[in-house]
Short mmCIF file of C-alpha atoms in Angstrom, two decimals:
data_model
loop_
_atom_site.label_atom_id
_atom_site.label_comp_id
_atom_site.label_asym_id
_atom_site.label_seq_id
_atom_site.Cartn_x
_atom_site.Cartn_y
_atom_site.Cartn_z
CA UNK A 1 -5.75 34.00 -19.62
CA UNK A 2 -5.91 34.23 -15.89
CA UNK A 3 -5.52 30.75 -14.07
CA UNK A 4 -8.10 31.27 -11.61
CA UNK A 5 -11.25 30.34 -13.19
CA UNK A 6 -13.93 30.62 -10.08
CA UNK A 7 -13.49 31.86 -6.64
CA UNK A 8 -16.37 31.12 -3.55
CA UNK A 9 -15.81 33.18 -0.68
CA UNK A 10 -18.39 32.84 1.99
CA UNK A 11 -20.41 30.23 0.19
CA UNK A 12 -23.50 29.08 2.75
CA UNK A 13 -26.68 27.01 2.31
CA UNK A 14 -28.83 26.08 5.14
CA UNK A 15 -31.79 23.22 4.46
CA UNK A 16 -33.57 23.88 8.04
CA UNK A 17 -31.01 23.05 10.86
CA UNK A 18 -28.48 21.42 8.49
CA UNK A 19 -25.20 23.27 7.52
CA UNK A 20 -24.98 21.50 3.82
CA UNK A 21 -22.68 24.42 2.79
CA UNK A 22 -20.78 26.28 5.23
CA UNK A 23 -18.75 29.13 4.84
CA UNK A 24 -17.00 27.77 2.00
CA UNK A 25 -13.96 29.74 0.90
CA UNK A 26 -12.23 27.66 -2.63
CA UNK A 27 -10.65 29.19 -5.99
CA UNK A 28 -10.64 26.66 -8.81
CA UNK A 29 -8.34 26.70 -11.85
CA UNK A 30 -8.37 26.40 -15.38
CA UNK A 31 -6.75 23.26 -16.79
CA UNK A 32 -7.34 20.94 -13.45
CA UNK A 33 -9.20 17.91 -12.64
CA UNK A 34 -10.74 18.58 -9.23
CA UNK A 35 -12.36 15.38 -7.25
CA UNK A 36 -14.61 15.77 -4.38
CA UNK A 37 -15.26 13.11 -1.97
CA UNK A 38 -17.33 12.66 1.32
CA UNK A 39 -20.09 10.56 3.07
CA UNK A 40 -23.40 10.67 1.47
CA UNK A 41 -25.58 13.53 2.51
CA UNK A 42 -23.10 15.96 3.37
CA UNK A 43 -23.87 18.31 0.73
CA UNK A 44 -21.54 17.53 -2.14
CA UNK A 45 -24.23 18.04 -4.64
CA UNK A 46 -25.56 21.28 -3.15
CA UNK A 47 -22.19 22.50 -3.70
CA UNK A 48 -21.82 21.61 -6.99
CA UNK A 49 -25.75 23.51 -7.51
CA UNK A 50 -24.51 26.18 -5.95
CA UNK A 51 -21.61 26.77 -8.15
CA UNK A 52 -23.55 26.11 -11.67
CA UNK A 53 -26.53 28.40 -10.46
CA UNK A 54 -28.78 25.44 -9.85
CA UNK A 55 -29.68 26.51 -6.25
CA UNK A 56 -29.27 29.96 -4.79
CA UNK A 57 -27.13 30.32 -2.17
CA UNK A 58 -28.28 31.91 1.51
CA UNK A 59 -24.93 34.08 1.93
CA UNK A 60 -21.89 34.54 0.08
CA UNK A 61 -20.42 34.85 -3.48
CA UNK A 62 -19.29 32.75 -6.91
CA UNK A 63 -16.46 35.10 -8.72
CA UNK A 64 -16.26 34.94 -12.05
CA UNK A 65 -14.61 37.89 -14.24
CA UNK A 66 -14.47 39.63 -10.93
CA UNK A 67 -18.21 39.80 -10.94
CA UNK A 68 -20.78 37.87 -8.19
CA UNK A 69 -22.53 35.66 -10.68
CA UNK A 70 -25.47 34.84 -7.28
CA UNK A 71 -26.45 38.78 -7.57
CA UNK A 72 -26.95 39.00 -10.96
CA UNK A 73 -30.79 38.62 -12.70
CA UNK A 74 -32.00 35.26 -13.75
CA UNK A 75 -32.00 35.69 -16.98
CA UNK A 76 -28.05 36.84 -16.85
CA UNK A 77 -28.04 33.82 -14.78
CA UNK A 78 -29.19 31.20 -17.48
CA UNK A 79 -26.63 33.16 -19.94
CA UNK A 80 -23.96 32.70 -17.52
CA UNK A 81 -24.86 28.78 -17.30
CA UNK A 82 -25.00 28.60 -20.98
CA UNK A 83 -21.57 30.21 -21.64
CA UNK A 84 -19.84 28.71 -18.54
CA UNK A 85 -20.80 25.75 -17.50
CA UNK A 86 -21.45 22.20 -19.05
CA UNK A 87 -23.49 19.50 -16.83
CA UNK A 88 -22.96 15.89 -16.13
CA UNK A 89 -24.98 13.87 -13.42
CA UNK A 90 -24.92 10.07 -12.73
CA UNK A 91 -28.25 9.78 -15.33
CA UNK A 92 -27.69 10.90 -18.68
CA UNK A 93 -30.68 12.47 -19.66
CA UNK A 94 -30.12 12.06 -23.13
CA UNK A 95 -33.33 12.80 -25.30
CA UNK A 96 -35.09 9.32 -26.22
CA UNK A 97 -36.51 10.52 -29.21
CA UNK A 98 -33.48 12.31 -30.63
CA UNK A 99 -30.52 10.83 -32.66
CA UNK A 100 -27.08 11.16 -30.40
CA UNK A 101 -25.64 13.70 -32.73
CA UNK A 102 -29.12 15.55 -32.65
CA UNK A 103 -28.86 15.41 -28.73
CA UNK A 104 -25.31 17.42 -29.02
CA UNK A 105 -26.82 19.55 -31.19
CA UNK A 106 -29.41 20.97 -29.06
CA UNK A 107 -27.50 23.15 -26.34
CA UNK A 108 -25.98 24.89 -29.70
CA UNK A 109 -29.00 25.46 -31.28
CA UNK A 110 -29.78 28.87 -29.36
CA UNK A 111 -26.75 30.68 -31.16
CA UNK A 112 -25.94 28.48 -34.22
CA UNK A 113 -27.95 27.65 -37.33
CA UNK A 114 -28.96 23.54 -37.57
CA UNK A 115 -25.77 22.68 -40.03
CA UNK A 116 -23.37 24.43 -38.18
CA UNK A 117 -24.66 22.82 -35.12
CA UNK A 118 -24.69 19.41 -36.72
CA UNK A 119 -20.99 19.58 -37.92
CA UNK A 120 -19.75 20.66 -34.26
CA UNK A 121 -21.54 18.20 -32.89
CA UNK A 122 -20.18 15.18 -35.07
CA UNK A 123 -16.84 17.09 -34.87
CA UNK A 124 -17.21 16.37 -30.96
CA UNK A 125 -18.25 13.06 -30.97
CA UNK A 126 -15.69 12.30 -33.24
CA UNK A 127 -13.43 13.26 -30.82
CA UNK A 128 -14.26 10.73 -28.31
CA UNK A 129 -14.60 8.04 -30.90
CA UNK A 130 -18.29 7.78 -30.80
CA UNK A 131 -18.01 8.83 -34.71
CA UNK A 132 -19.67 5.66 -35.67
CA UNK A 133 -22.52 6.13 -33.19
CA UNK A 134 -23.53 9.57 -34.55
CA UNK A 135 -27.03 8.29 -35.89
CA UNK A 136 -27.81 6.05 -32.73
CA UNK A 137 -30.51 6.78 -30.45
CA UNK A 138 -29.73 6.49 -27.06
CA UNK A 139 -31.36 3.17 -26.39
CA UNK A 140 -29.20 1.22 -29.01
CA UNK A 141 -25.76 2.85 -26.87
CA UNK A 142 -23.73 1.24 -24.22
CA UNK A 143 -24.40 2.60 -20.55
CA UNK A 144 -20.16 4.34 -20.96
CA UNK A 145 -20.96 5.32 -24.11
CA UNK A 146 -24.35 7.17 -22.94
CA UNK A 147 -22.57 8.78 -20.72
CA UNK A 148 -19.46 9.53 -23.25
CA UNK A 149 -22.09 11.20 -25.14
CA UNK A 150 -23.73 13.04 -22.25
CA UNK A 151 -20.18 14.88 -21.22
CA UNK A 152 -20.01 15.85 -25.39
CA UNK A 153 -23.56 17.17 -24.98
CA UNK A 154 -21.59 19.30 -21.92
CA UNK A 155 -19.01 20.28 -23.69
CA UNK A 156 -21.10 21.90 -27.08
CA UNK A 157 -21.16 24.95 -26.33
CA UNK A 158 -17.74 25.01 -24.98
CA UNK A 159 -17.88 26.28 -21.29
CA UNK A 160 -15.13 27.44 -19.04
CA UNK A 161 -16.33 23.95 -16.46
CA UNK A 162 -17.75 20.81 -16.05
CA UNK A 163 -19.48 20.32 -13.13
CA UNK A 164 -20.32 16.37 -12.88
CA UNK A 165 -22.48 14.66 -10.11
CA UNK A 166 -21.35 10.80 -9.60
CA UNK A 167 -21.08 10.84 -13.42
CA UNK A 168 -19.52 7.17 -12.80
CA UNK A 169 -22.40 5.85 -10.26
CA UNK A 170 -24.05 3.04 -13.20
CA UNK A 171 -20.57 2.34 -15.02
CA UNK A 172 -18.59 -0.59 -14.56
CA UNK A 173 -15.05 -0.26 -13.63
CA UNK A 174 -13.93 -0.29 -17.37
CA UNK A 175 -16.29 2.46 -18.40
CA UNK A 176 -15.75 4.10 -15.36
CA UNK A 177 -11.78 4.66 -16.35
CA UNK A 178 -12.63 5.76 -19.68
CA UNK A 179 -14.79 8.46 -18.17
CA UNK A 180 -11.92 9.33 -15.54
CA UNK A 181 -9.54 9.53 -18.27
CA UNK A 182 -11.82 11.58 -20.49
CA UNK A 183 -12.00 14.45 -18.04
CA UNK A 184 -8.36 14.40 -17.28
CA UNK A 185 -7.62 14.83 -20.95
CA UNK A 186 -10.49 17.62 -21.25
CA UNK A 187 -8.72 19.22 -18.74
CA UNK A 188 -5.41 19.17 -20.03
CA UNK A 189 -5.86 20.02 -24.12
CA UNK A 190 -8.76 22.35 -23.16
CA UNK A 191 -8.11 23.98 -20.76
CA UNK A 192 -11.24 23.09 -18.74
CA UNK A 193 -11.76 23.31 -14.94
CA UNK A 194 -12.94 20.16 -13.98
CA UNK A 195 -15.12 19.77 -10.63
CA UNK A 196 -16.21 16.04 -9.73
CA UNK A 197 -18.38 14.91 -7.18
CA UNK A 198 -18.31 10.81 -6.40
CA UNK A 199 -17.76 8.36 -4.66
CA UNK A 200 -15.59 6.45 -6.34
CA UNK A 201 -11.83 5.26 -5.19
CA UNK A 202 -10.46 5.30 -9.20
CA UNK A 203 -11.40 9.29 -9.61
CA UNK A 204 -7.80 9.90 -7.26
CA UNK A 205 -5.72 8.23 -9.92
CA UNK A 206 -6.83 10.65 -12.54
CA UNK A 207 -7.51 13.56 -10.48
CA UNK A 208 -4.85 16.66 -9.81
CA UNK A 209 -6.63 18.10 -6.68
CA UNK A 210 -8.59 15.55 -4.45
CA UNK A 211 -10.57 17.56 -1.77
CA UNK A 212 -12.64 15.99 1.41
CA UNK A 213 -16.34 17.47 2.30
CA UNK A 214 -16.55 17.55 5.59
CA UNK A 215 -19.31 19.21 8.11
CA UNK A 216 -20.00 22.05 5.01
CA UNK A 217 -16.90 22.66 4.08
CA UNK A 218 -13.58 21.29 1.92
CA UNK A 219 -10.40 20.20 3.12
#
């Protein structure tokens, strides 16, 4: 398998005069735990959009296969988000009215009947020791183990990357090194690309590649 999961080469967004993404040139790899820091507002997130198809992109290119995932249709789009990426932001958005196992199980539900989907999805949170939880609703959960639950939810249909917004922003400092710690062992037993946005000063003890945003671009 190659070791360059995702290249940018060009990468721009524009919001009226600001530069939130310019000229961005980056390759990430498979089996690293990127962190990206940087003042608020400097266009961290739109990054991040940019590279899980959330936003488009005024010039440039995402490489994946050798293929420009921006030029492709929207609906190869949403296929390319569903086999690629997995999404965690600083709010879980776990379902209220769904069971946590039964909020796993939804992202798989598109290509796997309901009992395979249910066995995956206790397989997963299993995994992260949230075994016990499997039949609690989101309400009766810890805010780490929400979010524990939210990065299994990202990880169900087993993308290529996580791409995770201030995934640490409500934790305390305990649950906040579990998450840390989580990613860096994704990374390293699956093989994930990891790509971090936050703010926090603990993410650079856990992270293999720490990179600055600065004026549109990363250093």
């Amino acid at each position: 398998m190659e070791k360059i999961f995702m290249t940018c080469k060009g990468l721009r967004k524009k919001f009226k005069n600001i530069k939130a993404v310019d000229g961005i040139d980056y390759s990430f790899e498979r089996s690293c735990f990127y962190v990206i820091t940087g003042r608020s507002g400097a266009g961290k997130s739109t990054f991040l959009q940019l590279l899980g198809l959330l936003e488009d992109a005024d010039e440039g290119e995402v490489v994946i296969n050798n293929q420009n995932i921006l030029k492709v249709s929207e609906n190869e789009k949403a296929k390319y988000r569903e086999k690629h990426f997995g999404f965690v932001f600083q709010s879980c958005f776990l379902n209220s009215s769904f069971t946590i196992t039964e909020n796993v199980m939804l992202p798989m539900l598109l290509n796997r009947d309901i009992n395979e989907a249910r066995k995956s999805a206790e397989k997963l949170l299993d995994d992260v020791g949230l075994s016990e939880r499997k039949n609690f609703f989101p309400k009766q959960l810890s805010g780490g183990e929400q979010q524990r639950a939210a990065i299994v939810r990202a990880l169900a249909n087993n993308p290529d990357c996580i791409l995770a917004d201030e995934p640490t922003g409500n934790l305390d400092e305990e649950n906040e090194k579990k998450i840390f710690e989580m990613f860096r062992n994704i990374c390293k037993e699956q093989n994930k690309c990891i790509i971090c946005v936050t703010h926090s000063e603990r993410a650079r003890d856990y992270a293999d590649k720490i990179l600055y945003y600065r004026n549109g671009g990363l250093s």
